[in-house]
Coordinates of C-alpha atoms in Angstrom, one line a residue:
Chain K
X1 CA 9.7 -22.6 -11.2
X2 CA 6.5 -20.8 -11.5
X3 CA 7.4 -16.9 -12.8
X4 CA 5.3 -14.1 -12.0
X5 CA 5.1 -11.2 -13.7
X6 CA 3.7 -7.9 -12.5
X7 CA 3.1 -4.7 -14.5
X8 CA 3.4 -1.6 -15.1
X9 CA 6.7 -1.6 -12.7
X10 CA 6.2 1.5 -11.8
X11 CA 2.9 3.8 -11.3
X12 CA 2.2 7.4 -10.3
X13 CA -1.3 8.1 -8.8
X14 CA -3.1 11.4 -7.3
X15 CA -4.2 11.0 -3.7
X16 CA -8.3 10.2 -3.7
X17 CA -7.7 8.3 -6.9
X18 CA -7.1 4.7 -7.5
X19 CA -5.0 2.1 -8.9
X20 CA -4.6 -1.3 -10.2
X21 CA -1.6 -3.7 -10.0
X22 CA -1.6 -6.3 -12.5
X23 CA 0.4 -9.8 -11.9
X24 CA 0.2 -13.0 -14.0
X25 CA 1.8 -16.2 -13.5
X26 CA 3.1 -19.1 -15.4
X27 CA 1.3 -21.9 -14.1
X28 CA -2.4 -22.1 -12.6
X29 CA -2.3 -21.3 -8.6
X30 CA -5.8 -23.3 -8.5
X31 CA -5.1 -25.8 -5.8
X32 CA -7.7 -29.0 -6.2
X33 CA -8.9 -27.8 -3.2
X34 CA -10.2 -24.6 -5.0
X35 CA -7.5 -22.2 -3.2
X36 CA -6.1 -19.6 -5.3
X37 CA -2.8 -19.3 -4.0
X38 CA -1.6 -15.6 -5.2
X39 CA -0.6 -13.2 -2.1
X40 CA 0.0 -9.9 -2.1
X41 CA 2.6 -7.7 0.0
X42 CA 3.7 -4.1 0.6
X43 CA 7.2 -2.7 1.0
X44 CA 7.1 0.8 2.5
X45 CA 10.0 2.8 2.1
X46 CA 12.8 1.5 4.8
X47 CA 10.6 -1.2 6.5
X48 CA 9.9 -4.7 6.0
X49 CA 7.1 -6.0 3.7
X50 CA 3.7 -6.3 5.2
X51 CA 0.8 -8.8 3.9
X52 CA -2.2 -7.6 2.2
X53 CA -3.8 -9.9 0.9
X54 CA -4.2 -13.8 1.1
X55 CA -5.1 -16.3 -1.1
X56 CA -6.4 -14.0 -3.5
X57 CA -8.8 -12.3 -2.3
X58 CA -8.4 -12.4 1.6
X59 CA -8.0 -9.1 3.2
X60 CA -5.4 -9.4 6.0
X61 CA -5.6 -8.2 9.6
X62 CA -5.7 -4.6 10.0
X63 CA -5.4 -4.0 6.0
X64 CA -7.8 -1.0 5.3
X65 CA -10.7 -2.0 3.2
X66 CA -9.7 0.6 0.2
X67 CA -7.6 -2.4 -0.8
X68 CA -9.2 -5.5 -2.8
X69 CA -7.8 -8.8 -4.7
X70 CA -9.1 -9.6 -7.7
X71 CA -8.5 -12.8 -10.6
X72 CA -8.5 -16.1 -12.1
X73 CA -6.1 -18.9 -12.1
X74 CA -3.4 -17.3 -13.8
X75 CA -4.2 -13.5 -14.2
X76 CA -4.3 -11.3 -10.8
X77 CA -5.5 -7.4 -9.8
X78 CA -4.5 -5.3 -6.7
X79 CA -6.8 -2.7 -6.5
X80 CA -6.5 0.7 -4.3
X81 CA -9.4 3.2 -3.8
X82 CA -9.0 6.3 -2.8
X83 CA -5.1 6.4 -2.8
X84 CA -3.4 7.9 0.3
X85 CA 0.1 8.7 1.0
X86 CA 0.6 5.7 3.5
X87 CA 0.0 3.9 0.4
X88 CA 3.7 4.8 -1.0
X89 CA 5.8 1.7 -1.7
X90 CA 6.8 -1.1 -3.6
X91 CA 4.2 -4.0 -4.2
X92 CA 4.8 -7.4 -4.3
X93 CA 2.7 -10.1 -5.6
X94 CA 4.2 -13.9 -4.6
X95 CA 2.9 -17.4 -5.2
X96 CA 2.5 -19.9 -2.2
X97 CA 1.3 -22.7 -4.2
X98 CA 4.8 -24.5 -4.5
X99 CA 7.9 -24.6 -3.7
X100 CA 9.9 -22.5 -4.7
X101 CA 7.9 -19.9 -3.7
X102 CA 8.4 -17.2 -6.2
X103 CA 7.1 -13.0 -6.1
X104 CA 7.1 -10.5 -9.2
X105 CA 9.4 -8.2 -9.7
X106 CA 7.4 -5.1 -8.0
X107 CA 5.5 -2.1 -8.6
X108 CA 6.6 0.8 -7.1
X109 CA 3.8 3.4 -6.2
X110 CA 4.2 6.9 -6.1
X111 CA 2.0 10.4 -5.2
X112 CA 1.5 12.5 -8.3
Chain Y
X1 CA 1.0 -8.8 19.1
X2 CA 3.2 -11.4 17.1
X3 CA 6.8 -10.4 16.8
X4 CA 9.7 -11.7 14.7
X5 CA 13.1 -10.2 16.2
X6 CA 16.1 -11.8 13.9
X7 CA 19.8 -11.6 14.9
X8 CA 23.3 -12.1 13.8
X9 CA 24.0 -10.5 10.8
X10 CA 27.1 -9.4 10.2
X11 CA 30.1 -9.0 8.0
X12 CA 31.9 -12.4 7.1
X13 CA 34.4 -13.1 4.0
X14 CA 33.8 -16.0 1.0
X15 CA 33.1 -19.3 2.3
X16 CA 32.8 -18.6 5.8
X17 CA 29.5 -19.6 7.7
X18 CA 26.9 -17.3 9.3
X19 CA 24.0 -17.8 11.6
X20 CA 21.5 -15.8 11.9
X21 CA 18.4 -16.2 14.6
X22 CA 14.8 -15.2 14.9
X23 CA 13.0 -15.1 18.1
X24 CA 9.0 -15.6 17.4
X25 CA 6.6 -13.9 20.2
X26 CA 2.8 -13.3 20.3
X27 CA 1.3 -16.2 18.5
X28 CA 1.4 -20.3 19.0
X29 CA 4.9 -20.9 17.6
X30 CA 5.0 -24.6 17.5
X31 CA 1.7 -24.3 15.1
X32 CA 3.8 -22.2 12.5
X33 CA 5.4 -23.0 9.6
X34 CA 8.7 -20.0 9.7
X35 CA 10.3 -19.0 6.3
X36 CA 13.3 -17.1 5.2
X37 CA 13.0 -14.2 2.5
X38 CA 15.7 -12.4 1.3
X39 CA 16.3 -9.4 -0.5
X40 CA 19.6 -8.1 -2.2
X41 CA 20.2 -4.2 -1.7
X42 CA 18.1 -2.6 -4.3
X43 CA 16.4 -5.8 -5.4
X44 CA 12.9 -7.6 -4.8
X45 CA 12.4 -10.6 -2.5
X46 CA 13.7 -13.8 -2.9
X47 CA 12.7 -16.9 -0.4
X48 CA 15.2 -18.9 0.7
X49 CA 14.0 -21.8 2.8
X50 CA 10.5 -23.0 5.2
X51 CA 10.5 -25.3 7.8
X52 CA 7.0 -26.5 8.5
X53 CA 5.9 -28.0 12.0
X54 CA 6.3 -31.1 14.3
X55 CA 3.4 -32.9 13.1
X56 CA 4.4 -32.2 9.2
X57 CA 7.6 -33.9 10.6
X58 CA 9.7 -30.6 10.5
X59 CA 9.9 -30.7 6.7
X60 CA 12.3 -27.9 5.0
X61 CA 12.7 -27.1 1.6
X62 CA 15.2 -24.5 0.2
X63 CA 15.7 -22.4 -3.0
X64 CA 18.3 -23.8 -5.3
X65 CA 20.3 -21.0 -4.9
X66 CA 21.0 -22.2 -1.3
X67 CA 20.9 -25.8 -1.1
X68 CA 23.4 -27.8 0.1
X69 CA 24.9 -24.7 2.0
X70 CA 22.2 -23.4 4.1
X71 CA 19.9 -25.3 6.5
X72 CA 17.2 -23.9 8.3
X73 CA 16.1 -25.4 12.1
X74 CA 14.1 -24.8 14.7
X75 CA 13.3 -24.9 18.6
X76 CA 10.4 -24.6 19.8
X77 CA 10.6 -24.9 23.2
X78 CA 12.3 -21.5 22.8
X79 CA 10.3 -20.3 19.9
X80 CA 13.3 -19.8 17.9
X81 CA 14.1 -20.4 14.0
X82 CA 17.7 -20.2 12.9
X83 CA 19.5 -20.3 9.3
X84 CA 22.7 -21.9 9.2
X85 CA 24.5 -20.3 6.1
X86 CA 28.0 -22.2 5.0
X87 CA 30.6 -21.6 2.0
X88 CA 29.0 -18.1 1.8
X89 CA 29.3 -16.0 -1.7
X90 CA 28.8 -12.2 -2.2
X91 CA 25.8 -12.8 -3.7
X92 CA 24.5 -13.8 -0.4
X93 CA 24.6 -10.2 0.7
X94 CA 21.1 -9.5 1.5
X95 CA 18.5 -8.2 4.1
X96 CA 17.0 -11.7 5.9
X97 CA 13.8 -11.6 6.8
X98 CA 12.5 -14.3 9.0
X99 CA 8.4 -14.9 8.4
X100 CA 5.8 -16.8 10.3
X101 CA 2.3 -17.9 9.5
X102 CA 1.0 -17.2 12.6
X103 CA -2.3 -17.3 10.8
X104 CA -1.5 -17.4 7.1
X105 CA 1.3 -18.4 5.4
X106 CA 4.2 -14.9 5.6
X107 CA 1.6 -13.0 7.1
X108 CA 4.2 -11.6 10.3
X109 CA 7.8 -10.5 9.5
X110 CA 10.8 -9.5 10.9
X111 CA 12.3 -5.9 10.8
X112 CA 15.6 -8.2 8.9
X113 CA 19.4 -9.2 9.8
X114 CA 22.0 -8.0 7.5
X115 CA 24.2 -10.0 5.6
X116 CA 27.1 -9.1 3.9
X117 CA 29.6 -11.1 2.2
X118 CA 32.6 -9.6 1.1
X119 CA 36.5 -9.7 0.9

């Protein structure tokens, strides 16, 4: 199974700053057909997780553009400008490449 | 807008069976691959099982966890996905979120059905 690991597991950030979410996994997500299968959810407190980001670097529907997906094969960035405190939660990052799909542990986000 | 609305969850002993139901709205259903992801009280997710669409021949593929005991169908004349859970263990217990792709693969989710399993 393909293992993804995500750090720092937990991160405190002031509002108007930003932060960066790092997740690596154990096996290229490259698909041959040059699709970088990494995704990228959020968990607010109490509610279901919500996509972020697709393949990559693919902002989803209705995701504000202060978030961006960054990385290679193997080694992945989420990266939030300008904090805000909507942006409180737990993130996930999860590969879709094969079965079994597999997500990181989290990172929980918190307002300084 | 695309809604996922799952149902029967519930409290049920060791090695009893469960099924729980997701009703899919607001996008072109029968076009979707629908997944199950779980998460145990306090932990991260976990998927449990897809089923992809007609013309993929309704493929489904399960985490090892689950195999053998839970099976994951679908109707789409009623735009419904369901997950059969037999011989359930406690370490079943877990919020069940049903997913679509309605565009991208787990890009819709349900609000969760919860499952307990316990003596």
């Amino acid at each position: 199974d393909i293992v993804m690991t995500q750090a720092p597991l937990s991160v405190s950030v002031t509002p108007g700053e930003s932060a960066s979410i790092s997740c690596r996994s154990s096996k290229s997500l490259l698909h041959s057909n040059g699709i970088t299968y990494v995704y990228w959810y959020l968990q607010k407190p109490g509610k279901s997780p919500q996509l972020l980001i697709y393949r990559m670097s693919n902002l989803a529907s209705g995701v504000p553009d202060r978030f961006s997906g960054s990385g290679s094969e193997t080694d992945f960035t989420l990266k939030i400008s300008r904090v805000e405190a909507e942006d409180v939660g737990i993130y996930y990052c999860g590969q879709l490449l094969e079965n079994p799909y597999t997500f990181g542990a989290g990172t929980k986000l918190e307002l300084k | 807008a695309v809604q996922l609305v799952e149902s029967g969850g519930g409290l049920v002993q060791p090695k009893e069976s469960l099924k729980i139901s997701c009703a899919a709205s607001g996008f072109t259903f029968s076009n979707a691959a629908m997944y199950w992801v779980r998460q145990a009280p306090g932990k991260g997710l976990e998927w449990v099982a897809r089923i992809r669409t007609k013309p993929n021949n309704y493929a489904t593929y399960y985490a090892d966890s689950v195999k053998g005991r839970f099976t994951i169908s679908r109707d789409d004349s009623k735009s419904m996905v369901y997950l059969q859970m037999d011989n359930l263990k406690t370490e079943d217990t877990a919020m069940y979120y049903c997913t679509a792709a309605a565009n991208t693969p787990m890009d819709a989710w349900g609000q969760g059905a919860s499952v307990t399993v316990s003596s």
